[in-house]
PDB file of C-alpha atoms in Angstrom:
ATOM      1  CA  MET A   1     -55.829 240.010  -8.669  1.00  0.00           C
ATOM      2  CA  ARG A   2     -57.840 241.035 -11.720  1.00  0.00           C
ATOM      3  CA  SER A   3     -56.571 242.940 -14.714  1.00  0.00           C
ATOM      4  CA  HIS A   4     -59.713 245.111 -14.762  1.00  0.00           C
ATOM      5  CA  ARG A   5     -63.233 245.151 -13.410  1.00  0.00           C
ATOM      6  CA  GLY A   6     -64.993 241.981 -14.603  1.00  0.00           C
ATOM      7  CA  GLY A   7     -61.802 240.812 -16.323  1.00  0.00           C
ATOM      8  CA  LEU A   8     -59.798 237.638 -15.999  1.00  0.00           C
ATOM      9  CA  PRO A   9     -58.065 236.721 -12.726  1.00  0.00           C
ATOM     10  CA  PHE A  10     -54.649 237.617 -14.094  1.00  0.00           C
ATOM     11  CA  GLY A  11     -52.478 235.557 -11.739  1.00  0.00           C
ATOM     12  CA  ARG A  12     -54.307 232.304 -12.387  1.00  0.00           C
ATOM     13  CA  PHE A  13     -54.529 232.982 -16.116  1.00  0.00           C
ATOM     14  CA  ALA A  14     -50.797 233.802 -16.361  1.00  0.00           C
ATOM     15  CA  LEU A  15     -49.794 230.680 -14.425  1.00  0.00           C
ATOM     16  CA  GLY A  16     -52.045 228.499 -16.559  1.00  0.00           C
ATOM     17  CA  ALA A  17     -50.701 230.056 -19.752  1.00  0.00           C
ATOM     18  CA  VAL A  18     -47.099 229.378 -18.702  1.00  0.00           C
ATOM     19  CA  LEU A  19     -47.853 225.789 -17.686  1.00  0.00           C
ATOM     20  CA  VAL A  20     -49.573 225.132 -21.012  1.00  0.00           C
ATOM     21  CA  CYS A  21     -47.095 226.967 -23.236  1.00  0.00           C
ATOM     22  CA  VAL A  22     -43.961 225.189 -21.985  1.00  0.00           C
ATOM     23  CA  PRO A  23     -45.026 221.625 -22.958  1.00  0.00           C
ATOM     24  CA  LEU A  24     -46.796 222.849 -26.093  1.00  0.00           C
ATOM     25  CA  VAL A  25     -43.737 224.756 -27.337  1.00  0.00           C
ATOM     26  CA  LEU A  26     -41.487 221.778 -26.614  1.00  0.00           C
ATOM     27  CA  ALA A  27     -43.929 219.416 -28.322  1.00  0.00           C
ATOM     28  CA  LEU A  28     -44.405 221.515 -31.438  1.00  0.00           C
ATOM     29  CA  CYS A  29     -40.954 223.066 -31.832  1.00  0.00           C
ATOM     30  CA  GLY A  30     -38.774 220.444 -30.168  1.00  0.00           C
ATOM     31  CA  PRO A  31     -38.274 218.279 -33.272  1.00  0.00           C
ATOM     32  CA  LEU A  32     -37.093 221.380 -35.144  1.00  0.00           C
ATOM     33  CA  LEU A  33     -34.483 222.192 -32.491  1.00  0.00           C
ATOM     34  CA  VAL A  34     -33.006 218.756 -31.949  1.00  0.00           C
ATOM     35  CA  GLY A  35     -29.584 217.969 -33.371  1.00  0.00           C
ATOM     36  CA  GLY A  36     -28.036 214.731 -34.461  1.00  0.00           C
ATOM     37  CA  PRO A  37     -28.405 211.581 -32.382  1.00  0.00           C
ATOM     38  CA  GLY A  38     -24.762 211.482 -31.292  1.00  0.00           C
ATOM     39  CA  PRO A  39     -23.054 208.476 -29.734  1.00  0.00           C
ATOM     40  CA  ARG A  40     -24.898 206.466 -27.125  1.00  0.00           C
ATOM     41  CA  ALA A  41     -23.497 206.360 -23.613  1.00  0.00           C
ATOM     42  CA  THR A  42     -23.770 203.837 -20.827  1.00  0.00           C
ATOM     43  CA  SER A  43     -27.307 203.442 -19.479  1.00  0.00           C
ATOM     44  CA  PHE A  44     -28.407 206.120 -17.003  1.00  0.00           C
ATOM     45  CA  THR A  45     -25.242 208.173 -17.377  1.00  0.00           C
ATOM     46  CA  LEU A  46     -25.045 211.709 -15.946  1.00  0.00           C
ATOM     47  CA  GLY A  47     -22.620 214.264 -17.393  1.00  0.00           C
ATOM     48  CA  ASP A  48     -20.315 213.575 -20.357  1.00  0.00           C
ATOM     49  CA  GLY A  49     -22.051 216.299 -22.373  1.00  0.00           C
ATOM     50  CA  HIS A  50     -25.558 215.073 -21.474  1.00  0.00           C
ATOM     51  CA  TRP A  51     -26.832 217.796 -19.137  1.00  0.00           C
ATOM     52  CA  LEU A  52     -29.974 215.783 -18.325  1.00  0.00           C
ATOM     53  CA  GLY A  53     -28.099 212.495 -18.525  1.00  0.00           C
ATOM     54  CA  THR A  54     -29.024 209.499 -20.654  1.00  0.00           C
ATOM     55  CA  ASP A  55     -31.941 207.072 -20.550  1.00  0.00           C
ATOM     56  CA  PHE A  56     -32.098 203.310 -20.031  1.00  0.00           C
ATOM     57  CA  VAL A  57     -30.447 202.565 -23.380  1.00  0.00           C
ATOM     58  CA  GLY A  58     -27.933 205.417 -23.323  1.00  0.00           C
ATOM     59  CA  ARG A  59     -29.839 208.003 -25.387  1.00  0.00           C
ATOM     60  CA  ASP A  60     -29.605 211.672 -24.472  1.00  0.00           C
ATOM     61  CA  VAL A  61     -32.598 212.574 -22.284  1.00  0.00           C
ATOM     62  CA  TRP A  62     -32.852 216.179 -23.472  1.00  0.00           C
ATOM     63  CA  ARG A  63     -32.975 215.025 -27.086  1.00  0.00           C
ATOM     64  CA  GLN A  64     -35.677 212.502 -26.230  1.00  0.00           C
ATOM     65  CA  VAL A  65     -37.656 215.238 -24.446  1.00  0.00           C
ATOM     66  CA  LEU A  66     -37.513 217.460 -27.525  1.00  0.00           C
ATOM     67  CA  LEU A  67     -38.639 214.606 -29.773  1.00  0.00           C
ATOM     68  CA  GLY A  68     -41.141 212.951 -27.447  1.00  0.00           C
ATOM     69  CA  GLY A  69     -43.692 215.663 -26.826  1.00  0.00           C
ATOM     70  CA  ARG A  70     -45.387 215.862 -30.186  1.00  0.00           C
ATOM     71  CA  PRO A  71     -46.907 212.327 -30.241  1.00  0.00           C
ATOM     72  CA  VAL A  72     -48.467 212.369 -26.767  1.00  0.00           C
ATOM     73  CA  VAL A  73     -49.600 216.012 -26.813  1.00  0.00           C
ATOM     74  CA  VAL A  74     -51.037 215.975 -30.327  1.00  0.00           C
ATOM     75  CA  VAL A  75     -52.816 212.644 -29.800  1.00  0.00           C
ATOM     76  CA  ALA A  76     -54.254 213.698 -26.415  1.00  0.00           C
ATOM     77  CA  LEU A  77     -55.468 217.126 -27.551  1.00  0.00           C
ATOM     78  CA  THR A  78     -56.854 215.755 -30.815  1.00  0.00           C
ATOM     79  CA  ALA A  79     -58.692 212.922 -29.075  1.00  0.00           C
ATOM     80  CA  THR A  80     -60.207 215.286 -26.484  1.00  0.00           C
ATOM     81  CA  ALA A  81     -61.340 217.751 -29.162  1.00  0.00           C
ATOM     82  CA  LEU A  82     -62.846 214.987 -31.318  1.00  0.00           C
ATOM     83  CA  ALA A  83     -64.714 213.529 -28.338  1.00  0.00           C
ATOM     84  CA  TYR A  84     -66.393 216.845 -27.555  1.00  0.00           C
ATOM     85  CA  LEU A  85     -67.002 217.574 -31.222  1.00  0.00           C
ATOM     86  CA  VAL A  86     -69.303 214.534 -31.300  1.00  0.00           C
ATOM     87  CA  ALA A  87     -70.537 214.600 -27.678  1.00  0.00           C
ATOM     88  CA  LEU A  88     -71.718 218.230 -27.675  1.00  0.00           C
ATOM     89  CA  PRO A  89     -74.353 217.953 -30.428  1.00  0.00           C
ATOM     90  CA  LEU A  90     -75.478 214.530 -29.162  1.00  0.00           C
ATOM     91  CA  GLY A  91     -75.918 215.798 -25.607  1.00  0.00           C
ATOM     92  CA  LEU A  92     -77.636 219.049 -26.619  1.00  0.00           C
ATOM     93  CA  ILE A  93     -80.063 217.314 -28.980  1.00  0.00           C
ATOM     94  CA  SER A  94     -80.924 214.703 -26.333  1.00  0.00           C
ATOM     95  CA  ALA A  95     -81.516 217.359 -23.671  1.00  0.00           C
ATOM     96  CA  LEU A  96     -83.599 219.725 -25.792  1.00  0.00           C
ATOM     97  CA  THR A  97     -85.694 217.307 -27.812  1.00  0.00           C
ATOM     98  CA  HIS A  98     -89.276 216.503 -26.822  1.00  0.00           C
ATOM     99  CA  ARG A  99     -89.213 213.257 -28.819  1.00  0.00           C
ATOM    100  CA  THR A 100     -88.446 210.307 -26.562  1.00  0.00           C
ATOM    101  CA  TRP A 101     -87.641 208.026 -29.481  1.00  0.00           C
ATOM    102  CA  LEU A 102     -84.927 210.417 -30.685  1.00  0.00           C
ATOM    103  CA  GLU A 103     -83.334 210.634 -27.255  1.00  0.00           C
ATOM    104  CA  GLU A 104     -83.379 206.858 -26.889  1.00  0.00           C
ATOM    105  CA  THR A 105     -81.887 206.401 -30.362  1.00  0.00           C
ATOM    106  CA  LEU A 106     -79.011 208.750 -29.557  1.00  0.00           C
ATOM    107  CA  MET A 107     -78.199 207.726 -25.984  1.00  0.00           C
ATOM    108  CA  ARG A 108     -78.799 203.964 -25.741  1.00  0.00           C
ATOM    109  CA  PRO A 109     -75.957 202.972 -28.142  1.00  0.00           C
ATOM    110  CA  LEU A 110     -73.662 205.203 -26.086  1.00  0.00           C
ATOM    111  CA  ASP A 111     -74.684 203.336 -22.930  1.00  0.00           C
ATOM    112  CA  VAL A 112     -73.567 200.097 -24.576  1.00  0.00           C
ATOM    113  CA  LEU A 113     -70.169 201.608 -25.370  1.00  0.00           C
ATOM    114  CA  LEU A 114     -69.953 203.007 -21.839  1.00  0.00           C
ATOM    115  CA  ALA A 115     -70.369 199.499 -20.387  1.00  0.00           C
ATOM    116  CA  VAL A 116     -67.108 198.359 -22.013  1.00  0.00           C
ATOM    117  CA  PRO A 117     -63.916 199.463 -20.191  1.00  0.00           C
ATOM    118  CA  SER A 118     -61.982 202.014 -22.235  1.00  0.00           C
ATOM    119  CA  LEU A 119     -58.663 200.190 -22.239  1.00  0.00           C
ATOM    120  CA  LEU A 120     -60.349 196.877 -23.082  1.00  0.00           C
ATOM    121  CA  MET A 121     -62.019 198.411 -26.119  1.00  0.00           C
ATOM    122  CA  ILE A 122     -58.714 199.876 -27.292  1.00  0.00           C
ATOM    123  CA  LEU A 123     -57.045 196.493 -26.873  1.00  0.00           C
ATOM    124  CA  LEU A 124     -59.830 194.717 -28.771  1.00  0.00           C
ATOM    125  CA  VAL A 125     -59.638 197.105 -31.713  1.00  0.00           C
ATOM    126  CA  ALA A 126     -55.827 197.080 -31.675  1.00  0.00           C
ATOM    127  CA  SER A 127     -55.828 193.280 -31.786  1.00  0.00           C
ATOM    128  CA  VAL A 128     -57.636 193.418 -35.137  1.00  0.00           C
ATOM    129  CA  PHE A 129     -56.040 196.543 -36.615  1.00  0.00           C
ATOM    130  CA  SER A 130     -52.641 198.162 -36.122  1.00  0.00           C
ATOM    131  CA  PRO A 131     -53.455 201.806 -35.438  1.00  0.00           C
ATOM    132  CA  GLY A 132     -50.858 204.509 -35.829  1.00  0.00           C
ATOM    133  CA  THR A 133     -51.017 207.835 -34.040  1.00  0.00           C
ATOM    134  CA  THR A 134     -54.114 208.867 -36.028  1.00  0.00           C
ATOM    135  CA  GLY A 135     -55.863 205.605 -35.256  1.00  0.00           C
ATOM    136  CA  LEU A 136     -54.945 205.912 -31.576  1.00  0.00           C
ATOM    137  CA  ALA A 137     -56.439 209.411 -31.433  1.00  0.00           C
ATOM    138  CA  LEU A 138     -59.667 208.146 -33.009  1.00  0.00           C
ATOM    139  CA  LEU A 139     -59.825 205.182 -30.620  1.00  0.00           C
ATOM    140  CA  VAL A 140     -59.290 207.326 -27.524  1.00  0.00           C
ATOM    141  CA  ALA A 141     -61.881 209.835 -28.757  1.00  0.00           C
ATOM    142  CA  LEU A 142     -64.377 207.017 -29.372  1.00  0.00           C
ATOM    143  CA  VAL A 143     -64.136 205.635 -25.840  1.00  0.00           C
ATOM    144  CA  ASN A 144     -64.573 209.132 -24.360  1.00  0.00           C
ATOM    145  CA  ILE A 145     -67.636 210.122 -26.401  1.00  0.00           C
ATOM    146  CA  PRO A 146     -70.272 208.217 -24.320  1.00  0.00           C
ATOM    147  CA  ASP A 147     -69.240 209.666 -20.968  1.00  0.00           C
ATOM    148  CA  ALA A 148     -68.779 213.179 -22.376  1.00  0.00           C
ATOM    149  CA  ALA A 149     -72.183 213.057 -24.086  1.00  0.00           C
ATOM    150  CA  ARG A 150     -73.908 211.996 -20.862  1.00  0.00           C
ATOM    151  CA  ILE A 151     -72.299 214.875 -18.976  1.00  0.00           C
ATOM    152  CA  VAL A 152     -73.347 217.345 -21.677  1.00  0.00           C
ATOM    153  CA  ARG A 153     -76.888 215.960 -21.630  1.00  0.00           C
ATOM    154  CA  ALA A 154     -77.151 216.099 -17.817  1.00  0.00           C
ATOM    155  CA  ALA A 155     -75.883 219.687 -17.649  1.00  0.00           C
ATOM    156  CA  ALA A 156     -78.017 220.822 -20.598  1.00  0.00           C
ATOM    157  CA  ALA A 157     -81.179 219.094 -19.326  1.00  0.00           C
ATOM    158  CA  ASP A 158     -81.043 221.124 -16.110  1.00  0.00           C
ATOM    159  CA  VAL A 159     -80.799 224.377 -18.079  1.00  0.00           C
ATOM    160  CA  ALA A 160     -83.426 223.277 -20.603  1.00  0.00           C
ATOM    161  CA  SER A 161     -85.983 222.781 -17.818  1.00  0.00           C
ATOM    162  CA  ARG A 162     -85.770 226.418 -16.686  1.00  0.00           C
ATOM    163  CA  PRO A 163     -88.445 228.997 -17.561  1.00  0.00           C
ATOM    164  CA  ALA A 164     -85.963 231.031 -19.632  1.00  0.00           C
ATOM    165  CA  VAL A 165     -85.771 228.285 -22.273  1.00  0.00           C
ATOM    166  CA  GLU A 166     -89.537 228.058 -22.489  1.00  0.00           C
ATOM    167  CA  ALA A 167     -89.682 231.847 -22.873  1.00  0.00           C
ATOM    168  CA  LEU A 168     -87.220 231.630 -25.728  1.00  0.00           C
ATOM    169  CA  ARG A 169     -89.357 228.992 -27.439  1.00  0.00           C
ATOM    170  CA  MET A 170     -92.469 231.136 -27.026  1.00  0.00           C
ATOM    171  CA  GLN A 171     -90.615 234.060 -28.592  1.00  0.00           C
ATOM    172  CA  GLY A 172     -89.988 231.910 -31.655  1.00  0.00           C
ATOM    173  CA  GLU A 173     -86.210 231.692 -31.271  1.00  0.00           C
ATOM    174  CA  SER A 174     -84.481 229.122 -33.468  1.00  0.00           C
ATOM    175  CA  TRP A 175     -83.278 225.823 -32.038  1.00  0.00           C
ATOM    176  CA  TRP A 176     -79.697 226.781 -32.833  1.00  0.00           C
ATOM    177  CA  ARG A 177     -79.885 230.047 -30.889  1.00  0.00           C
ATOM    178  CA  ILE A 178     -81.501 228.346 -27.904  1.00  0.00           C
ATOM    179  CA  ALA A 179     -79.082 225.396 -27.880  1.00  0.00           C
ATOM    180  CA  VAL A 180     -75.882 227.324 -28.502  1.00  0.00           C
ATOM    181  CA  GLY A 181     -76.686 230.884 -27.458  1.00  0.00           C
ATOM    182  CA  HIS A 182     -78.337 230.057 -24.153  1.00  0.00           C
ATOM    183  CA  VAL A 183     -77.979 226.397 -23.119  1.00  0.00           C
ATOM    184  CA  GLY A 184     -74.478 226.021 -24.544  1.00  0.00           C
ATOM    185  CA  ARG A 185     -73.221 229.136 -22.785  1.00  0.00           C
ATOM    186  CA  SER A 186     -74.895 228.128 -19.528  1.00  0.00           C
ATOM    187  CA  ILE A 187     -73.082 224.794 -19.338  1.00  0.00           C
ATOM    188  CA  LEU A 188     -69.601 226.123 -20.110  1.00  0.00           C
ATOM    189  CA  ARG A 189     -68.439 225.890 -16.497  1.00  0.00           C
ATOM    190  CA  PRO A 190     -69.276 222.193 -15.907  1.00  0.00           C
ATOM    191  CA  LEU A 191     -67.923 221.350 -19.352  1.00  0.00           C
ATOM    192  CA  ALA A 192     -64.687 223.215 -18.647  1.00  0.00           C
ATOM    193  CA  ALA A 193     -64.273 221.334 -15.376  1.00  0.00           C
ATOM    194  CA  ASP A 194     -64.947 218.061 -17.173  1.00  0.00           C
ATOM    195  CA  ALA A 195     -62.542 218.958 -19.988  1.00  0.00           C
ATOM    196  CA  GLY A 196     -59.638 219.349 -17.596  1.00  0.00           C
ATOM    197  CA  ILE A 197     -60.348 216.006 -15.934  1.00  0.00           C
ATOM    198  CA  ARG A 198     -61.000 214.339 -19.268  1.00  0.00           C
ATOM    199  CA  LEU A 199     -57.711 215.579 -20.706  1.00  0.00           C
ATOM    200  CA  THR A 200     -55.921 213.979 -17.763  1.00  0.00           C
ATOM    201  CA  GLY A 201     -57.740 210.702 -18.431  1.00  0.00           C
ATOM    202  CA  VAL A 202     -56.957 210.911 -22.139  1.00  0.00           C
ATOM    203  CA  LEU A 203     -53.267 211.433 -21.372  1.00  0.00           C
ATOM    204  CA  TYR A 204     -53.424 208.369 -19.107  1.00  0.00           C
ATOM    205  CA  LEU A 205     -55.023 206.290 -21.881  1.00  0.00           C
ATOM    206  CA  VAL A 206     -52.493 207.492 -24.453  1.00  0.00           C
ATOM    207  CA  ALA A 207     -49.623 206.730 -22.063  1.00  0.00           C
ATOM    208  CA  THR A 208     -51.015 203.274 -21.294  1.00  0.00           C
ATOM    209  CA  ALA A 209     -51.501 202.534 -24.989  1.00  0.00           C
ATOM    210  CA  ALA A 210     -47.935 203.667 -25.660  1.00  0.00           C
ATOM    211  CA  PHE A 211     -46.695 201.320 -22.942  1.00  0.00           C
ATOM    212  CA  LEU A 212     -48.569 198.450 -24.605  1.00  0.00           C
ATOM    213  CA  GLY A 213     -47.148 199.341 -28.006  1.00  0.00           C
ATOM    214  CA  ILE A 214     -50.431 200.623 -29.468  1.00  0.00           C
ATOM    215  CA  GLY A 215     -49.928 203.524 -31.841  1.00  0.00           C
ATOM    216  CA  VAL A 216     -46.266 203.970 -30.957  1.00  0.00           C
ATOM    217  CA  ALA A 217     -43.201 201.761 -30.838  1.00  0.00           C
ATOM    218  CA  PRO A 218     -42.094 200.574 -27.354  1.00  0.00           C
ATOM    219  CA  ASP A 219     -38.741 202.364 -27.706  1.00  0.00           C
ATOM    220  CA  ALA A 220     -40.061 205.483 -29.443  1.00  0.00           C
ATOM    221  CA  ALA A 221     -39.194 209.023 -28.374  1.00  0.00           C
ATOM    222  CA  ASP A 222     -42.395 209.678 -26.452  1.00  0.00           C
ATOM    223  CA  TRP A 223     -42.914 211.309 -23.046  1.00  0.00           C
ATOM    224  CA  ALA A 224     -45.229 208.537 -21.875  1.00  0.00           C
ATOM    225  CA  VAL A 225     -42.826 205.829 -23.038  1.00  0.00           C
ATOM    226  CA  MET A 226     -39.936 207.674 -21.346  1.00  0.00           C
ATOM    227  CA  VAL A 227     -41.722 207.649 -17.988  1.00  0.00           C
ATOM    228  CA  ASP A 228     -42.464 203.941 -18.184  1.00  0.00           C
ATOM    229  CA  ARG A 229     -39.176 202.702 -19.635  1.00  0.00           C
ATOM    230  CA  ASN A 230     -36.951 204.713 -17.298  1.00  0.00           C
ATOM    231  CA  ARG A 231     -38.824 204.138 -14.042  1.00  0.00           C
ATOM    232  CA  THR A 232     -36.556 201.244 -13.040  1.00  0.00           C
ATOM    233  CA  GLY A 233     -33.649 203.688 -12.797  1.00  0.00           C
ATOM    234  CA  LEU A 234     -35.590 206.467 -11.063  1.00  0.00           C
ATOM    235  CA  PHE A 235     -33.158 206.766  -8.143  1.00  0.00           C
ATOM    236  CA  VAL A 236     -30.106 206.495 -10.396  1.00  0.00           C
ATOM    237  CA  GLN A 237     -31.202 208.897 -13.154  1.00  0.00           C
ATOM    238  CA  PRO A 238     -34.363 210.738 -12.014  1.00  0.00           C
ATOM    239  CA  TRP A 239     -34.381 213.301 -14.860  1.00  0.00           C
ATOM    240  CA  ALA A 240     -35.337 210.683 -17.450  1.00  0.00           C
ATOM    241  CA  VAL A 241     -38.614 210.171 -15.553  1.00  0.00           C
ATOM    242  CA  ALA A 242     -39.162 213.504 -13.799  1.00  0.00           C
ATOM    243  CA  VAL A 243     -38.845 215.818 -16.817  1.00  0.00           C
ATOM    244  CA  PRO A 244     -41.408 214.119 -19.123  1.00  0.00           C
ATOM    245  CA  ALA A 245     -43.735 213.433 -16.177  1.00  0.00           C
ATOM    246  CA  LEU A 246     -43.617 217.086 -15.085  1.00  0.00           C
ATOM    247  CA  LEU A 247     -44.312 218.245 -18.630  1.00  0.00           C
ATOM    248  CA  ILE A 248     -47.420 216.055 -18.806  1.00  0.00           C
ATOM    249  CA  VAL A 249     -48.562 217.297 -15.374  1.00  0.00           C
ATOM    250  CA  ALA A 250     -47.921 220.915 -16.398  1.00  0.00           C
ATOM    251  CA  LEU A 251     -50.085 220.511 -19.485  1.00  0.00           C
ATOM    252  CA  THR A 252     -53.052 219.106 -17.546  1.00  0.00           C
ATOM    253  CA  MET A 253     -52.784 221.604 -14.674  1.00  0.00           C
ATOM    254  CA  GLY A 254     -52.339 224.516 -17.061  1.00  0.00           C
ATOM    255  CA  CYS A 255     -55.437 223.594 -19.043  1.00  0.00           C
ATOM    256  CA  ASN A 256     -57.480 223.396 -15.834  1.00  0.00           C
ATOM    257  CA  LEU A 257     -56.243 226.811 -14.667  1.00  0.00           C
ATOM    258  CA  LEU A 258     -56.902 228.426 -18.038  1.00  0.00           C
ATOM    259  CA  PHE A 259     -60.427 227.039 -18.254  1.00  0.00           C
ATOM    260  CA  ASP A 260     -61.183 228.126 -14.698  1.00  0.00           C
ATOM    261  CA  ALA A 261     -59.748 231.612 -15.166  1.00  0.00           C
ATOM    262  CA  MET A 262     -61.547 232.297 -18.426  1.00  0.00           C
ATOM    263  CA  LEU A 263     -64.912 231.104 -17.112  1.00  0.00           C
ATOM    264  CA  ARG A 264     -64.921 232.741 -13.678  1.00  0.00           C
ATOM    265  CA  THR A 265     -66.412 235.863 -15.218  1.00  0.00           C
ATOM    266  CA  GLU A 266     -69.239 233.771 -16.708  1.00  0.00           C
ATOM    267  CA  ARG A 267     -70.432 232.548 -13.315  1.00  0.00           C
ATOM    268  CA  ASP A 268     -72.885 235.374 -12.673  1.00  0.00           C
ATOM    269  CA  ALA A 269     -73.204 236.654 -16.222  1.00  0.00           C
ATOM    270  CA  VAL A 270     -76.593 236.584 -17.893  1.00  0.00           C
ATOM    271  CA  PRO A 271     -76.466 235.584 -21.576  1.00  0.00           C
ATOM    272  CA  ASP A 272     -77.226 238.396 -24.002  1.00  0.00           C
ATOM    273  CA  ILE A 273     -80.087 236.454 -25.552  1.00  0.00           C
ATOM    274  CA  VAL A 274     -81.895 236.237 -22.180  1.00  0.00           C
ATOM    275  CA  ARG A 275     -81.407 239.957 -21.571  1.00  0.00           C
ATOM    276  CA  ASP A 276     -82.858 240.647 -25.010  1.00  0.00           C
ATOM    277  CA  ILE A 277     -85.925 238.535 -24.261  1.00  0.00           C
ATOM    278  CA  GLY A 278     -86.327 240.280 -20.923  1.00  0.00           C
ATOM    279  CA  ARG A 279     -86.301 243.696 -22.619  1.00  0.00           C
ATOM    280  CA  ASP A 280     -88.867 242.540 -25.177  1.00  0.00           C
ATOM    281  CA  VAL A 281     -91.166 241.257 -22.447  1.00  0.00           C
ATOM    282  CA  MET A 282     -90.892 244.509 -20.486  1.00  0.00           C
ATOM    283  CA  LYS A 283     -91.759 246.537 -23.593  1.00  0.00           C
ATOM    284  CA  GLU A 284     -94.903 244.543 -24.345  1.00  0.00           C
ATOM    285  CA  PRO A 285     -98.073 246.407 -23.358  1.00  0.00           C
ATOM    286  CA  ARG A 286    -100.010 244.851 -20.531  1.00  0.00           C
ATOM    287  CA  PRO A 287    -103.657 243.994 -21.116  1.00  0.00           C
TER     288      PRO A 287
END
């Protein structure tokens, strides 16, 4: 169902918005709503005033959920945004340049980074430094830049080889308008699909790093840490694992649905800049 002709698919957009808003609201507002720590109960206790029970060391699960969202969500979203902030210009420049030396200079160092497994690189850096949450976000962004840049370059190179780009160059359009106004808009769909998958991978890396004690304490209030530390009591106290895991899944699924819903209308759309060039060409007198 669509809200109007050419509009967003409302059902998919609404579902994605709900799935994204729930973990985001809990992550951002949860620490403001949490009360005092209260007395600790026996491990994996249900009831006794703990409506989601207690975790493996007797802490209230609901309180840990309210406190644990901000680290994993903020680190994952920040790392994903930083990765694309660097990968987008690198990929666009590499795809649109006619200078081989510039493309090689930009892409070959990224190939070297891509050859090193992401988790291994994080472990190597963490063995020298002791990154906090900011350092973890920068590390995760760094290991995602090479792959993201290659995807941007591959998608942009296909668009850059089309006659429309050459027409824009012949019309004297600026590099910025060609790269962003035409090529950038044309690759939104593959980038949106990649962003959803990449966010899932970033969440996995952040969770793994949290498990290894990188950027967060092993007993910290963190959704990823909660899933790992409470898994041994899954059949005794499932809420300590299910609730944080479902919140992480909801965030990734919601982002995918939102990206897909917002970009469905772009599938057959022709960028305004191309329509403008087409009008100019039609107005030119024929010899």
